[in-house]
GROMACS .gro file of C-alpha atoms in nm:
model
  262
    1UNK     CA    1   5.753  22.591 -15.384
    2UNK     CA    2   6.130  22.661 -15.371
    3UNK     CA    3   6.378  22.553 -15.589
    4UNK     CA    4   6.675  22.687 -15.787
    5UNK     CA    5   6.767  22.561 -16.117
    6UNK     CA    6   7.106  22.432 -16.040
    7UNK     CA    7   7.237  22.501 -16.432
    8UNK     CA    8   7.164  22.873 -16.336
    9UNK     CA    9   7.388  22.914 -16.064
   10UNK     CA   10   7.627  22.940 -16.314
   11UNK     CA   11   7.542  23.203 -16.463
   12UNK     CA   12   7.390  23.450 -16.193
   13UNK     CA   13   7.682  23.643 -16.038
   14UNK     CA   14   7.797  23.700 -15.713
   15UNK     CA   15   7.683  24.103 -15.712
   16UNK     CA   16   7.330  23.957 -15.832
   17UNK     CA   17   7.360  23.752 -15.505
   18UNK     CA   18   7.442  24.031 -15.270
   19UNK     CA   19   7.176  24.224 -15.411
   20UNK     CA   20   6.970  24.001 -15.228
   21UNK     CA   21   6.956  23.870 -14.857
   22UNK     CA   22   7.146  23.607 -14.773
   23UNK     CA   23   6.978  23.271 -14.725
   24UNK     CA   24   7.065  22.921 -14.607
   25UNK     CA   25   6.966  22.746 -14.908
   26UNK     CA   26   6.758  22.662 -15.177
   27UNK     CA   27   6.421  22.821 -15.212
   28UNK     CA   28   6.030  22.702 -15.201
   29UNK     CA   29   5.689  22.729 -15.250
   30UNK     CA   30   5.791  22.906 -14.932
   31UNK     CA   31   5.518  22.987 -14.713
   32UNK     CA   32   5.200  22.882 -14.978
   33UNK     CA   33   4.889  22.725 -14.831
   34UNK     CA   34   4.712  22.401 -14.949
   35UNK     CA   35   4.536  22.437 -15.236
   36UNK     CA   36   4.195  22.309 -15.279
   37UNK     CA   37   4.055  22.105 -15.579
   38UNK     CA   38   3.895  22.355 -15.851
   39UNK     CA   39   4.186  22.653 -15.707
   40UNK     CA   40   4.347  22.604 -15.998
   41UNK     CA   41   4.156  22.438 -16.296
   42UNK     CA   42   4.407  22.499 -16.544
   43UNK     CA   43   4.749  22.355 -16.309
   44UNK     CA   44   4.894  22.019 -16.397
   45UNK     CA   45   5.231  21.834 -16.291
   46UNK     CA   46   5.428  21.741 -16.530
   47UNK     CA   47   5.540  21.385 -16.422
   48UNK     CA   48   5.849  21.132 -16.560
   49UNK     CA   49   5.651  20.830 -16.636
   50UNK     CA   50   5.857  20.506 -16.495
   51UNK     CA   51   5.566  20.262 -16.633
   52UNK     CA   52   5.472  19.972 -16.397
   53UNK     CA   53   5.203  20.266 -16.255
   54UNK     CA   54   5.471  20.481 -16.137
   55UNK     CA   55   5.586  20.848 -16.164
   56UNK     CA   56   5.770  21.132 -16.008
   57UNK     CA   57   5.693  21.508 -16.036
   58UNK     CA   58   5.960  21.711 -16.252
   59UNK     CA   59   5.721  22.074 -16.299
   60UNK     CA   60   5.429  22.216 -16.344
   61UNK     CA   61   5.256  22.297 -16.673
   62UNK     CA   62   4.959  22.513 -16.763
   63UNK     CA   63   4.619  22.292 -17.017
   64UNK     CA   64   4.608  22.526 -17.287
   65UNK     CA   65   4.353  22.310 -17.492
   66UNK     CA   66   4.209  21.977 -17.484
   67UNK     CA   67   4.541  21.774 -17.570
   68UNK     CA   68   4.771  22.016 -17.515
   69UNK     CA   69   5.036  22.102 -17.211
   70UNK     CA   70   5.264  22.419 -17.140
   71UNK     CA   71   5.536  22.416 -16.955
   72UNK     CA   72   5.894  22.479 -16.973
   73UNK     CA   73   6.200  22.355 -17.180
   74UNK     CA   74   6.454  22.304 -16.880
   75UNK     CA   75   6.190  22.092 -16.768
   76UNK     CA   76   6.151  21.813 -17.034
   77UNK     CA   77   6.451  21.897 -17.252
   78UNK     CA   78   6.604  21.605 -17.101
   79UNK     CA   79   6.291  21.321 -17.163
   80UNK     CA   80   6.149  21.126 -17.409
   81UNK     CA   81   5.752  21.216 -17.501
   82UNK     CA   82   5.710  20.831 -17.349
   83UNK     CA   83   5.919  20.962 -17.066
   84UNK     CA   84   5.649  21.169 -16.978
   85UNK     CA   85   5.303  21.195 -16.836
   86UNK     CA   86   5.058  21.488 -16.667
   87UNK     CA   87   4.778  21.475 -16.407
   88UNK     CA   88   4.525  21.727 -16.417
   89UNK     CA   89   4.188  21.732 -16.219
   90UNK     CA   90   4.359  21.723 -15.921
   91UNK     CA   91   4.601  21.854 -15.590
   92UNK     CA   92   4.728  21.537 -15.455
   93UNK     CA   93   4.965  21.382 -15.654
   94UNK     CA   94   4.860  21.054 -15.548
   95UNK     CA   95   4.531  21.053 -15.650
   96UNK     CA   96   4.336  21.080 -15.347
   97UNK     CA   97   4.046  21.234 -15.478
   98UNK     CA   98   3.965  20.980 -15.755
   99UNK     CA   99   3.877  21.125 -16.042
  100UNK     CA  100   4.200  21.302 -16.128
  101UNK     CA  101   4.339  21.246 -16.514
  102UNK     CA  102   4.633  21.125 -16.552
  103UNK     CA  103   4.763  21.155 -16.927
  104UNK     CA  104   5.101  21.016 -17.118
  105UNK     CA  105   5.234  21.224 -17.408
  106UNK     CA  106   5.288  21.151 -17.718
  107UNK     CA  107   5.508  21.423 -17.852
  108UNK     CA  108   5.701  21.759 -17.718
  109UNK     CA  109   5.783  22.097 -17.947
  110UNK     CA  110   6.074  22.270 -17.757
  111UNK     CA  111   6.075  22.618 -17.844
  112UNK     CA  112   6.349  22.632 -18.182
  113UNK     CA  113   6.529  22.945 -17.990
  114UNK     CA  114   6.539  22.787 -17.687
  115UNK     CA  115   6.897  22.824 -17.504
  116UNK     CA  116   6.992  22.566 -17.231
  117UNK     CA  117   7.291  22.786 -17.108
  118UNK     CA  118   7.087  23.163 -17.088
  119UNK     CA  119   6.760  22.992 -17.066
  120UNK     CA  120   6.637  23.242 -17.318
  121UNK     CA  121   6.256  23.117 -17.513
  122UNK     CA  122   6.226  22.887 -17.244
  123UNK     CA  123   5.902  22.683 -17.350
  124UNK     CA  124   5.749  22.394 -17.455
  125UNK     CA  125   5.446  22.218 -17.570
  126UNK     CA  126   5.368  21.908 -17.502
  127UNK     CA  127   5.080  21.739 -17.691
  128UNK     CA  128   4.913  21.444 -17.509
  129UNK     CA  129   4.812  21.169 -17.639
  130UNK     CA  130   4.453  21.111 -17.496
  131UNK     CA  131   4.247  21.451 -17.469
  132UNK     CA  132   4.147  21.610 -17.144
  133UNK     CA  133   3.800  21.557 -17.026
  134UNK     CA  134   3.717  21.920 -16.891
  135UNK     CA  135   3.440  21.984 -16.625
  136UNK     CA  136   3.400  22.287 -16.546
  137UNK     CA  137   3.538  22.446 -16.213
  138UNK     CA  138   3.774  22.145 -16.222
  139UNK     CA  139   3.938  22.075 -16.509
  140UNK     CA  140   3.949  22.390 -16.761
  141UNK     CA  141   4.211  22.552 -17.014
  142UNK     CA  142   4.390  22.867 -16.959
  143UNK     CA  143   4.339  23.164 -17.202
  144UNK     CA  144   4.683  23.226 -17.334
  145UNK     CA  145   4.759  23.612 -17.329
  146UNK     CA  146   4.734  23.690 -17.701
  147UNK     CA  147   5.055  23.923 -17.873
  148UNK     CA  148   5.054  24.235 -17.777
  149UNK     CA  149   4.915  24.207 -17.431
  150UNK     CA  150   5.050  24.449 -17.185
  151UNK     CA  151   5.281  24.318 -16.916
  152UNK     CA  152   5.158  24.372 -16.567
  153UNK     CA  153   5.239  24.689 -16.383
  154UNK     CA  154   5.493  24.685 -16.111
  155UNK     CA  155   5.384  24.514 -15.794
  156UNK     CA  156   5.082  24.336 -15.905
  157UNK     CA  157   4.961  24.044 -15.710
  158UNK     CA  158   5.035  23.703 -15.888
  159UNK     CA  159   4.906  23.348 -15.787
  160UNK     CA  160   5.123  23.081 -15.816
  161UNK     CA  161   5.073  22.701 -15.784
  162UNK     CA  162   5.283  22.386 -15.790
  163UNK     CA  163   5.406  22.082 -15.583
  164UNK     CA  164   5.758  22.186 -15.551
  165UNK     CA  165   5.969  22.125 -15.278
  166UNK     CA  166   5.901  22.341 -14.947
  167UNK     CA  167   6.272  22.373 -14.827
  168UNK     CA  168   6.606  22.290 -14.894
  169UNK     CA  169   6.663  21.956 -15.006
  170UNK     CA  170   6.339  21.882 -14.878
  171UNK     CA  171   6.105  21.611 -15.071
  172UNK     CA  172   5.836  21.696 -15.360
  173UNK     CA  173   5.486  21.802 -15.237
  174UNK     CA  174   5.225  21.566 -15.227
  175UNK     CA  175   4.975  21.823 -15.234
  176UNK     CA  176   4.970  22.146 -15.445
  177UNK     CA  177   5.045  22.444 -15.295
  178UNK     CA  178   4.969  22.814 -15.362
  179UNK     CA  179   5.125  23.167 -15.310
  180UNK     CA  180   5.088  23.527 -15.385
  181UNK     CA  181   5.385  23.727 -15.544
  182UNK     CA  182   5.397  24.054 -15.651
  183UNK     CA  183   5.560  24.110 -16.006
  184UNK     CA  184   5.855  24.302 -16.123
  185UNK     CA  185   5.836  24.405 -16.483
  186UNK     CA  186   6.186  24.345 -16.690
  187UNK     CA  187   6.321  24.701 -16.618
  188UNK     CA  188   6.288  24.613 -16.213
  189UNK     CA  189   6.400  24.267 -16.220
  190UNK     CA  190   6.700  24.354 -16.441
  191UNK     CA  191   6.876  24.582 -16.156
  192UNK     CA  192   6.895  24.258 -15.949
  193UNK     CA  193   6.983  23.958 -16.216
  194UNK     CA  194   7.128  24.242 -16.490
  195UNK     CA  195   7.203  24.073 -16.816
  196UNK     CA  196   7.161  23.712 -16.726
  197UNK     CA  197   6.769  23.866 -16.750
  198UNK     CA  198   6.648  23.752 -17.113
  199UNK     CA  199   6.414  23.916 -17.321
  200UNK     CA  200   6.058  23.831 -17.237
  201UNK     CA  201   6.158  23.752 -16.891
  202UNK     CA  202   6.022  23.912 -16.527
  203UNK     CA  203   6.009  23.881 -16.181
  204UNK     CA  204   5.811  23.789 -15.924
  205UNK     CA  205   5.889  23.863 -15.547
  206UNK     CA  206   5.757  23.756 -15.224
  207UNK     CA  207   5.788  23.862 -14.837
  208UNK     CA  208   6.090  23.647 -14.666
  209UNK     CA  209   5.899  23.275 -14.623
  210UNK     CA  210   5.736  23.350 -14.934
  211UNK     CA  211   5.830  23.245 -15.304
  212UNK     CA  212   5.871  22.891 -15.554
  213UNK     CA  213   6.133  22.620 -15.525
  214UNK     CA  214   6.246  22.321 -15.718
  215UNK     CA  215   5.956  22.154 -15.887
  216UNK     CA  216   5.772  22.455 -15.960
  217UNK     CA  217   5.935  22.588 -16.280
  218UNK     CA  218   5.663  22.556 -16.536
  219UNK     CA  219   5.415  22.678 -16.338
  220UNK     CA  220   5.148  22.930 -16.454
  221UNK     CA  221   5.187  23.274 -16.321
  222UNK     CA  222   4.849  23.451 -16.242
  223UNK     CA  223   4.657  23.775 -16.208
  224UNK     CA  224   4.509  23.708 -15.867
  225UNK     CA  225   4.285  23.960 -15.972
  226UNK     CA  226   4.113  23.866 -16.250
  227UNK     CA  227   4.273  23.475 -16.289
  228UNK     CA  228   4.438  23.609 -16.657
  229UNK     CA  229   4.733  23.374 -16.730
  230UNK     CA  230   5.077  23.594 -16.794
  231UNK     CA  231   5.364  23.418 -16.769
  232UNK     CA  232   5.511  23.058 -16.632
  233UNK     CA  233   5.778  23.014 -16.356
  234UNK     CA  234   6.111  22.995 -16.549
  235UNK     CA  235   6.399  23.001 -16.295
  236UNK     CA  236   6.490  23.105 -15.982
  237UNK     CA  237   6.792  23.119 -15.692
  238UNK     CA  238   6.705  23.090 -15.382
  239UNK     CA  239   6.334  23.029 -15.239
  240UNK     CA  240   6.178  23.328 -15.028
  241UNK     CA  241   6.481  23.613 -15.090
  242UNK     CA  242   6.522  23.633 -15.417
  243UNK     CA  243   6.314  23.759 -15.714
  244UNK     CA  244   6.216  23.421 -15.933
  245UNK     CA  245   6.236  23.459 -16.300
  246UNK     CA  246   5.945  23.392 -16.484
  247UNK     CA  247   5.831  23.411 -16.875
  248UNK     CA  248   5.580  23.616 -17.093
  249UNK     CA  249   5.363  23.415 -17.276
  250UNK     CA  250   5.182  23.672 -17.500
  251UNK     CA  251   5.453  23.751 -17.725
  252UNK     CA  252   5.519  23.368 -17.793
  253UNK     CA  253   5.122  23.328 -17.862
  254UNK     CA  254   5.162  23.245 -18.199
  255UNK     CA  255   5.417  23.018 -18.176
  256UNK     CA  256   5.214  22.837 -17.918
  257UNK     CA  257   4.879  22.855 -18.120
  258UNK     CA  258   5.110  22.713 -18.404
  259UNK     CA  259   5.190  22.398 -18.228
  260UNK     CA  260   4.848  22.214 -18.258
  261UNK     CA  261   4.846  22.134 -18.557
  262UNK     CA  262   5.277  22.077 -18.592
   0.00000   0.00000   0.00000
């Protein structure tokens, strides 16, 4: 799951870049494995709907109730609700297990402080317009981190999930993959991206062959631990040699609780 945002190479310097290792390109979900059906109950792709029964991934997103979708506003800033649809229930994104749910949206609440350029509140909801069917150990919601929720400490393990692309310029993911990251609170990740960083922002960084890509911005950042839901996949340069930037979710809780009945 590699991929850089390419709006954000504009804005993260060359020092942040030497901070770094070099790399050849573009980063992935570098080095994930397969994930298996039921891995990640609470994981959809967000998909641009071209009707006539077909679609192509954009992001991930995270169910956070019946008929509702998190994900990012880079992602879908650009579509129309009808533009849009999500699968759930599933890894392959072509179905292949048969009783995946596919849904189309009916309307999308960009975050009102969201900033294309800085990429600062970088959320949005995205309300569907046929519920979710949940079973259990298949299809669940996530519990969003209420406010006030501490941050994780420095350097622990986060699961990440997503069909993004697994090299340079390589092609989408048919099947969802999954990696382990470990997470750099604000303070850490700032010495590397310094004020591009935006409030309610972290890191997460991987071994070299390890990290997301393009496609997997939206994606729900978890305690491996314990499964709690922190943050989503916001941005990121490079795949496996760079800290990706992801975003807090518990002090936007009540903006997100807010949205279900906007």
């Amino acid at each position: 799951m590699t991929t850089i945002l390419l709006s954000c190479i504009t804005f993260i310097t060359l020092a942040a870049a030497a901070a770094g290792a070099a790399t050849g390109g573009l980063g992935r979900i570098v080095g994930g494995t397969n994930a298996r059906n039921g891995d990640f109950p609470e994981v959809v792709s967000v998909l641009e709907d071209f009707l006539l029964g077909q679609s192509e991934h954009l992001c991930g997103g995270v169910i956070i109730n019946d008929n509702h979708v998190l994900t990012t506003a880079t992602c879908v800033q650009d579509y129309g609700a009808t533009g849009l649809q999500v699968m759930g229930a599933g890894t392959n994104l072509g179905g292949t297990a048969g009783y995946e749910e596919f849904k189309n949206v009916q309307r999308k609440f960009i975050h009102p402080e969201f900033n294309a350029s800085s990429k600062a509140n970088d959320l949005a909801v995205l309300r569907l317009s046929h519920n979710f069917v949940f079973v259990t150990g298949l299809i669940t919601p996530a519990d969003l981190p209420p406010t006030g929720t501490p941050e994780p400490a420095l350097d622990t393990l986060m699961s990440v999930a997503g069909w993004g692309r697994d090299q340079y310029e390589g092609g989408l993911q048919l099947q969802m993959k999954a990696v382990n990251m470990t997470y750099l609170p604000y303070a850490d990740c700032q010495v590397v991206f310094g004020p591009q960083l935006q409030d309610n922002n972290a890191c997460l960084t991987g071994d070299i062959g390890k990290g997301v890509c393009e496609g997997d911005e939206g994606a729900g950042v978890f305690n491996t631990a314990d499964r709690s839901l922190a943050a989503l996949v916001a941005w990121h340069v490079g795949c496996d040699a760079y800290p990706a930037a992801v975003t807090l979710l518990a002090p936007y809780y009540d903006w997100i609780i807010s949205m279900f009945e906007a």
